[in-house]
CSV table of C-alpha atoms in Angstrom, one decimal:
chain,number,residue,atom,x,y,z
A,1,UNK,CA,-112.7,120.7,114.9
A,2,UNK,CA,-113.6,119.0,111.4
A,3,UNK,CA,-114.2,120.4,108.2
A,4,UNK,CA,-117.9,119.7,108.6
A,5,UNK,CA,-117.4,122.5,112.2
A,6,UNK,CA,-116.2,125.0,110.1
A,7,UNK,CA,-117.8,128.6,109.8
A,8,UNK,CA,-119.0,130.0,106.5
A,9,UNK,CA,-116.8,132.3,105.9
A,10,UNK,CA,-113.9,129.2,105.8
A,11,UNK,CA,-115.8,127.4,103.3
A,12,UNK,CA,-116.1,130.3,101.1
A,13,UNK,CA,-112.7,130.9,101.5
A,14,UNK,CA,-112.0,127.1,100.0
A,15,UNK,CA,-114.7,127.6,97.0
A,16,UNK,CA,-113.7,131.2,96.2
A,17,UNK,CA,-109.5,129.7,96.0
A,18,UNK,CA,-110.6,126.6,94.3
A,19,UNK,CA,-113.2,128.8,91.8
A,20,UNK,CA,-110.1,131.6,91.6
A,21,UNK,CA,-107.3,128.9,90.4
A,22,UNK,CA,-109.8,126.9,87.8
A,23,UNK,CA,-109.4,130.4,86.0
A,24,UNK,CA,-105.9,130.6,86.5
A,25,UNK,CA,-105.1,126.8,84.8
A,26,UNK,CA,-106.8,127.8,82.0
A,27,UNK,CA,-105.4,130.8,81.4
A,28,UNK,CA,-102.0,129.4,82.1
A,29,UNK,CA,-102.6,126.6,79.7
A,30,UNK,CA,-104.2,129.0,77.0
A,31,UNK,CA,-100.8,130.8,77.1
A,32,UNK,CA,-98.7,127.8,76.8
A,33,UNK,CA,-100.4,125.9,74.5
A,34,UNK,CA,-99.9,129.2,72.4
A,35,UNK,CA,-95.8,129.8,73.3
A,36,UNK,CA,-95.4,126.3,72.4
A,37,UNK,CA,-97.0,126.4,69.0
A,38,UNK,CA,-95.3,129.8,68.2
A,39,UNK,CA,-92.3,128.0,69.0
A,40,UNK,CA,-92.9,124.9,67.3
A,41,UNK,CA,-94.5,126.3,64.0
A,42,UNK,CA,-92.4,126.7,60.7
A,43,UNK,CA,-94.8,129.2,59.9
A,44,UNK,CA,-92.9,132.3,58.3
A,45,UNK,CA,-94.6,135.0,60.2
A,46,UNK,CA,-94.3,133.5,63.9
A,47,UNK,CA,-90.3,132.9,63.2
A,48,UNK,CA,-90.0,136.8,61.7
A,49,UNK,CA,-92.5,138.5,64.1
A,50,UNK,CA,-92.0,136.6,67.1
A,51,UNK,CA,-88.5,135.2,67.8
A,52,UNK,CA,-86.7,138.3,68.7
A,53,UNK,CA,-83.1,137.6,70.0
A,54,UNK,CA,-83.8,140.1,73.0
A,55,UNK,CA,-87.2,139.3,73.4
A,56,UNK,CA,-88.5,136.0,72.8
A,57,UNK,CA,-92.0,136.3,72.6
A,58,UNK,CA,-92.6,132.4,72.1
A,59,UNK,CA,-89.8,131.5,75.3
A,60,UNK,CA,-91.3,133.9,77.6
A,61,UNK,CA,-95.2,132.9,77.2
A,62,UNK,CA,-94.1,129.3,77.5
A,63,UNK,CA,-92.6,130.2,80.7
A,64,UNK,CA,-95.1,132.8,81.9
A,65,UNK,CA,-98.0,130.0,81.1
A,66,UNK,CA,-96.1,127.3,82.8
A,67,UNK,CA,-95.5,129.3,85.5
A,68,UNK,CA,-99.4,130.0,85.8
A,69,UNK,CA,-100.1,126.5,85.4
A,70,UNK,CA,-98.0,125.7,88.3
A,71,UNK,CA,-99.4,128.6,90.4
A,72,UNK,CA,-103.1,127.6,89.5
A,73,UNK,CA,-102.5,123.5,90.3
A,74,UNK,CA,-100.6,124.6,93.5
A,75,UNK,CA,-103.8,127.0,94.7
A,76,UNK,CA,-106.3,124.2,93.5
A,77,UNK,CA,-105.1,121.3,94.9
A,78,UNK,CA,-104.1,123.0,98.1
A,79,UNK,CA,-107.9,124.6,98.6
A,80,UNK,CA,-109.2,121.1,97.6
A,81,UNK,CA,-107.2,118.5,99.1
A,82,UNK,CA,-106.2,121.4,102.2
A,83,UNK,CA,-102.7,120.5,101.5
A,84,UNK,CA,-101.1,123.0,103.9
A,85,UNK,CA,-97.3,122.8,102.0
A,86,UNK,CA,-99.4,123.6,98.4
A,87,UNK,CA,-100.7,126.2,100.2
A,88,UNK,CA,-97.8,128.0,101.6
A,89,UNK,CA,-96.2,127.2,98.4
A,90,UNK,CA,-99.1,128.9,96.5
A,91,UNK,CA,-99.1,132.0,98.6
A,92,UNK,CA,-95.0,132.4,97.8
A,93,UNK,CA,-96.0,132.5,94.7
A,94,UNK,CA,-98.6,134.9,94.8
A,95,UNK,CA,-96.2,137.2,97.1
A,96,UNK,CA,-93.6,136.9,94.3
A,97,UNK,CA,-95.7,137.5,91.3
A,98,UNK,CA,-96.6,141.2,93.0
A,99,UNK,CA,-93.1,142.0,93.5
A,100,UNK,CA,-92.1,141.1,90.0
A,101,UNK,CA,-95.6,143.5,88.8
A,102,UNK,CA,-94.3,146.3,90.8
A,103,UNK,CA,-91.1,146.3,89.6
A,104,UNK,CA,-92.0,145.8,85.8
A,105,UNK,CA,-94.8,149.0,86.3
A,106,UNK,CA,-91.7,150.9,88.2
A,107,UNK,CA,-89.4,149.5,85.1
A,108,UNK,CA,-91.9,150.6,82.3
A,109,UNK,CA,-92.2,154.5,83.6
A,110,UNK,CA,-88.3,154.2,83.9
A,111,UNK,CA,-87.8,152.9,80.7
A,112,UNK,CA,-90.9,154.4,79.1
A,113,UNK,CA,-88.7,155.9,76.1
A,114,UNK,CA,-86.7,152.4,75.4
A,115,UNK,CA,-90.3,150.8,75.3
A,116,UNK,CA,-91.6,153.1,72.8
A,117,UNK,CA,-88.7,153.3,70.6
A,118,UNK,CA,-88.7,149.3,70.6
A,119,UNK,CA,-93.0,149.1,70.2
A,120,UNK,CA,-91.9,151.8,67.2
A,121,UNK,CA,-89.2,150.3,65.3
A,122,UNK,CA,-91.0,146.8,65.9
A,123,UNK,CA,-94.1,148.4,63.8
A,124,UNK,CA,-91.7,150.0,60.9
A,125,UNK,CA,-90.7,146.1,60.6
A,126,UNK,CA,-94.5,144.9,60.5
A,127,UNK,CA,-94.9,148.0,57.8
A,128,UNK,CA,-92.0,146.6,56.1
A,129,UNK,CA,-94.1,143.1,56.4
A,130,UNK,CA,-97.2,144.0,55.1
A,131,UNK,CA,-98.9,142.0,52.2
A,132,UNK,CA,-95.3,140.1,52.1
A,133,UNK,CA,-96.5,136.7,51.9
A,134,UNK,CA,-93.4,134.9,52.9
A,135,UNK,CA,-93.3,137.0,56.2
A,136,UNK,CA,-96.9,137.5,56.7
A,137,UNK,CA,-98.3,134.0,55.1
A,138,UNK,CA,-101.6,134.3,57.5
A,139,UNK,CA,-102.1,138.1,57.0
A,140,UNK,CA,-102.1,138.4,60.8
A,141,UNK,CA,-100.0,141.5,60.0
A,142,UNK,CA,-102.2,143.2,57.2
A,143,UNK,CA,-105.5,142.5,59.1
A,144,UNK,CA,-104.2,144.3,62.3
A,145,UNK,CA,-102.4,147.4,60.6
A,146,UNK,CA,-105.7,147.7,58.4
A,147,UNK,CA,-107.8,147.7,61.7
A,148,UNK,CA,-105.7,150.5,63.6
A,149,UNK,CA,-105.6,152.5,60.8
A,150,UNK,CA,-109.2,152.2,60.5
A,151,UNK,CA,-110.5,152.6,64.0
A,152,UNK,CA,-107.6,155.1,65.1
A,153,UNK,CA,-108.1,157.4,61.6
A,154,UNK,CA,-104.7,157.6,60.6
A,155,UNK,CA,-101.7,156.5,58.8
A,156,UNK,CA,-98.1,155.1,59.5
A,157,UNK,CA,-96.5,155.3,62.8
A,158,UNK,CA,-95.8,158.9,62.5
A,159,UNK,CA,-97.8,160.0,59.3
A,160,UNK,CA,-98.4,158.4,55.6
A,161,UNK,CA,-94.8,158.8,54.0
A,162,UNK,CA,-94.1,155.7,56.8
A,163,UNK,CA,-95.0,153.3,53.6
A,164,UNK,CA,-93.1,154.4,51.2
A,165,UNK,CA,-90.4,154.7,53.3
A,166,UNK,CA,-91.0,151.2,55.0
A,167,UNK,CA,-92.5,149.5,52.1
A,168,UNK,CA,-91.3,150.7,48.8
A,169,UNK,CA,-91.7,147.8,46.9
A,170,UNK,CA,-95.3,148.3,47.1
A,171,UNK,CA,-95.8,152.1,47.9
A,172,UNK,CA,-92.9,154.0,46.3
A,173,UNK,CA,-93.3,152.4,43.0
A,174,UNK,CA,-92.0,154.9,39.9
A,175,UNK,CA,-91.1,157.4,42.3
A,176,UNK,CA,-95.2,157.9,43.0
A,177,UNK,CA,-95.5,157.6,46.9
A,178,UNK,CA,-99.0,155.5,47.6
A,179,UNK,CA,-100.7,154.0,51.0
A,180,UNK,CA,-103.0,151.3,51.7
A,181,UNK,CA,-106.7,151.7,51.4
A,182,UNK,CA,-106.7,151.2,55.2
A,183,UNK,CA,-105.3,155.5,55.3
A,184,UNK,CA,-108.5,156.6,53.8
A,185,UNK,CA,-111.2,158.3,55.1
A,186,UNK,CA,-113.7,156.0,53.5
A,187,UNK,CA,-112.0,152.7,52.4
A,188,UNK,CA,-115.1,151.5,50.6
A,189,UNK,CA,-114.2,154.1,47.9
A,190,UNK,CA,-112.4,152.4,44.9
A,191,UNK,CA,-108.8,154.6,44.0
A,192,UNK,CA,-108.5,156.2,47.1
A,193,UNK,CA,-105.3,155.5,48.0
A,194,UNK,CA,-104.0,155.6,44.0
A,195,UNK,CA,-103.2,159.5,44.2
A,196,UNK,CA,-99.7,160.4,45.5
A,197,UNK,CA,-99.2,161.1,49.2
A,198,UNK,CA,-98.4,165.2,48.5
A,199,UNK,CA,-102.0,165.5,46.8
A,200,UNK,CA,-103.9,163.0,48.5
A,201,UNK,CA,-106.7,164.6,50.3
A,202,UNK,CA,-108.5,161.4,50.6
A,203,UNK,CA,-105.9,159.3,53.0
A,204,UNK,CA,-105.7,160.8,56.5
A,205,UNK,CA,-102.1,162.3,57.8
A,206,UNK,CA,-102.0,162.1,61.4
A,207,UNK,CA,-99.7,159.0,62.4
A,208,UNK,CA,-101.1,156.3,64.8
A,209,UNK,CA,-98.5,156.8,67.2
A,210,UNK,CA,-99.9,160.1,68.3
A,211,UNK,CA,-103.4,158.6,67.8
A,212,UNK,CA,-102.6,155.7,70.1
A,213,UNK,CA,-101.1,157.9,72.7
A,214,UNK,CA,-103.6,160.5,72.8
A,215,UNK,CA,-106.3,157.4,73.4
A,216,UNK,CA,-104.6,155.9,75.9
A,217,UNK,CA,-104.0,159.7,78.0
A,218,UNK,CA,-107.9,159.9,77.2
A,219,UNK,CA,-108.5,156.0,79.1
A,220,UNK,CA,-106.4,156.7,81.7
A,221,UNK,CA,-108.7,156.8,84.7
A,222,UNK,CA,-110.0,153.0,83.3
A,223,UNK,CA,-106.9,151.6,83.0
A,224,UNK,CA,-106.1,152.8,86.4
A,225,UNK,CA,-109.4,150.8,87.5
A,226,UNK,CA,-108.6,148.0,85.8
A,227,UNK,CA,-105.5,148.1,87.4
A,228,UNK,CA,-106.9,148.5,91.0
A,229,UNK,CA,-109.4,145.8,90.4
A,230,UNK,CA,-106.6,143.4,89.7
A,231,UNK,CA,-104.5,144.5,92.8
A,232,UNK,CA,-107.7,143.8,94.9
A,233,UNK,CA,-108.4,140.6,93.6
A,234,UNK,CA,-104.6,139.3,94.1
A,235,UNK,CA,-104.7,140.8,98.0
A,236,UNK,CA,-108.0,139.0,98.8
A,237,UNK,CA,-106.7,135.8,96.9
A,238,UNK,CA,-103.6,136.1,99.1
A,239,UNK,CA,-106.3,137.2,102.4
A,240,UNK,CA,-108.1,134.0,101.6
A,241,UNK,CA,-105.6,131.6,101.4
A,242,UNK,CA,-103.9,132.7,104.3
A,243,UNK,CA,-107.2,132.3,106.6
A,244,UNK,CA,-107.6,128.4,105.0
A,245,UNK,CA,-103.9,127.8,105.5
A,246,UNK,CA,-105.1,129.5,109.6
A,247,UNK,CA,-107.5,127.2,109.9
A,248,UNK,CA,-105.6,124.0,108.4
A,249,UNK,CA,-103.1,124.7,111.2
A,250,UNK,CA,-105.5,125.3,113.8
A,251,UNK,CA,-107.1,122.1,113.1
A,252,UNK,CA,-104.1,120.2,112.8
A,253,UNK,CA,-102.9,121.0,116.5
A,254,UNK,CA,-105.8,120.1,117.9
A,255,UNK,CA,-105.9,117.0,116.2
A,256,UNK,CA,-102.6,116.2,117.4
């Protein structure tokens, strides 16, 4: 039996793998091309915000997107040129990258307290960064603090004396404890964040920590589809290439 003998639900099987792994180069290559310039860049803020001794943000999406890329050119090639090795390789792969997912979600609710002290102390740092040119020359830092505290309506990690604590350079100046304009209720208004933190009825005092926490309890049920959605695509990947690699086999005894 040829290629040309083969049912439909074989060719879909090669489109929707070949269609499936296009995705996954570019994605792959997206994350690379962005390891490698962290990496690569003398810019201040990717040295200070990124390189982490225990956790290298750069290293690890250069290898996570190299390790897509090869995943992705393995799955492609094998659909399109039905190379049965690239095939098996690809589906190794694929068998692997669910084990490591399961033991990273298993590792994350066992180490769900180490994770939040790290994301916590991480964000005291970027607190400690903000409107610091030499550590925050693109204002990547500013822009995203100014954003959380704006859509999440609150201030610091655990409440507003954060900045002055973090940041008293810029917010414990004299003695008078300040925040950015980003902690109050309506940024537009000019002075809002001039009055001292104890009489400050203007600047919200909830911390984003708790904000942040509460939203993600409240999205639960569509993270867990999301989540679900992605499990179900990786099993019909893996469903798919298995039948090809069937019917590659099948066709190569007969041949022989």
């Amino acid at each position: 039996m040829g290629s040309e003998d083969r049912g439909c639900c074989d060719k879909c099987a090669k489109c929707f793998i070949m269609v499936i792994n296009i995705v996954i180069i570019l994605i792959g290559g997206a994350i690379l091309a962005a390891g490698l310039y962290w990496q690569l860049s003398d810019t201040g803020f990717y040295k200070e915000i990124f390189n982490h001794d225990i956790f290298n943000i750069p290293i690890v999406s250069i290898a996570v997107g190299a390790l897509l890329l090869l995943v992705g050119l393995c799955g492609f090639f094998g659909a399109c040129c039905e190379v049965l090795f690239l095939l098996k390789v690809y589906m190794g792969f694929l068998i692997l990258i669910m084990l490591v997912e399961i033991i990273l979600a298993v590792g994350c609710v066992a180490m769900k307290s180490e994770v939040e002290a790290y994301a916590t102390n991480t964000t005291y740092e970027f607190i400690g960064y903000y409107g610091d040119e030499t550590k925050d020359e693109e204002d990547l830092i500013e822009k995203t603090i100014d954003a959380i505290q704006e859509n999440f309506e609150c201030c610091g990690v655990t409440g507003p004396d954060d900045w002055p604590n973090y940041n008293p350079t810029r917010y414990n100046v004299g003695n008078k404890r300040t925040v950015p304009a980003s902690c109050c209720k309506d940024p537009d208004s000019t002075g809002c964040n001039d009055d001292p933190i104890s009489t400050n009825d203007n600047i919200y005092k909830s911390g984003c920590k708790i904000s942040m926490m509460n939203f993600v309890e409240n999205n639960l049920l569509y993270v867990g589809i999301i989540a679900g959605v992605i499990v179900i695509l990786q099993i019909s990947i893996l469903v798919m290439t298995s039948k090809l690699r069937t019917t590659l086999e099948d066709e190569s005894y007969e041949n022989f």
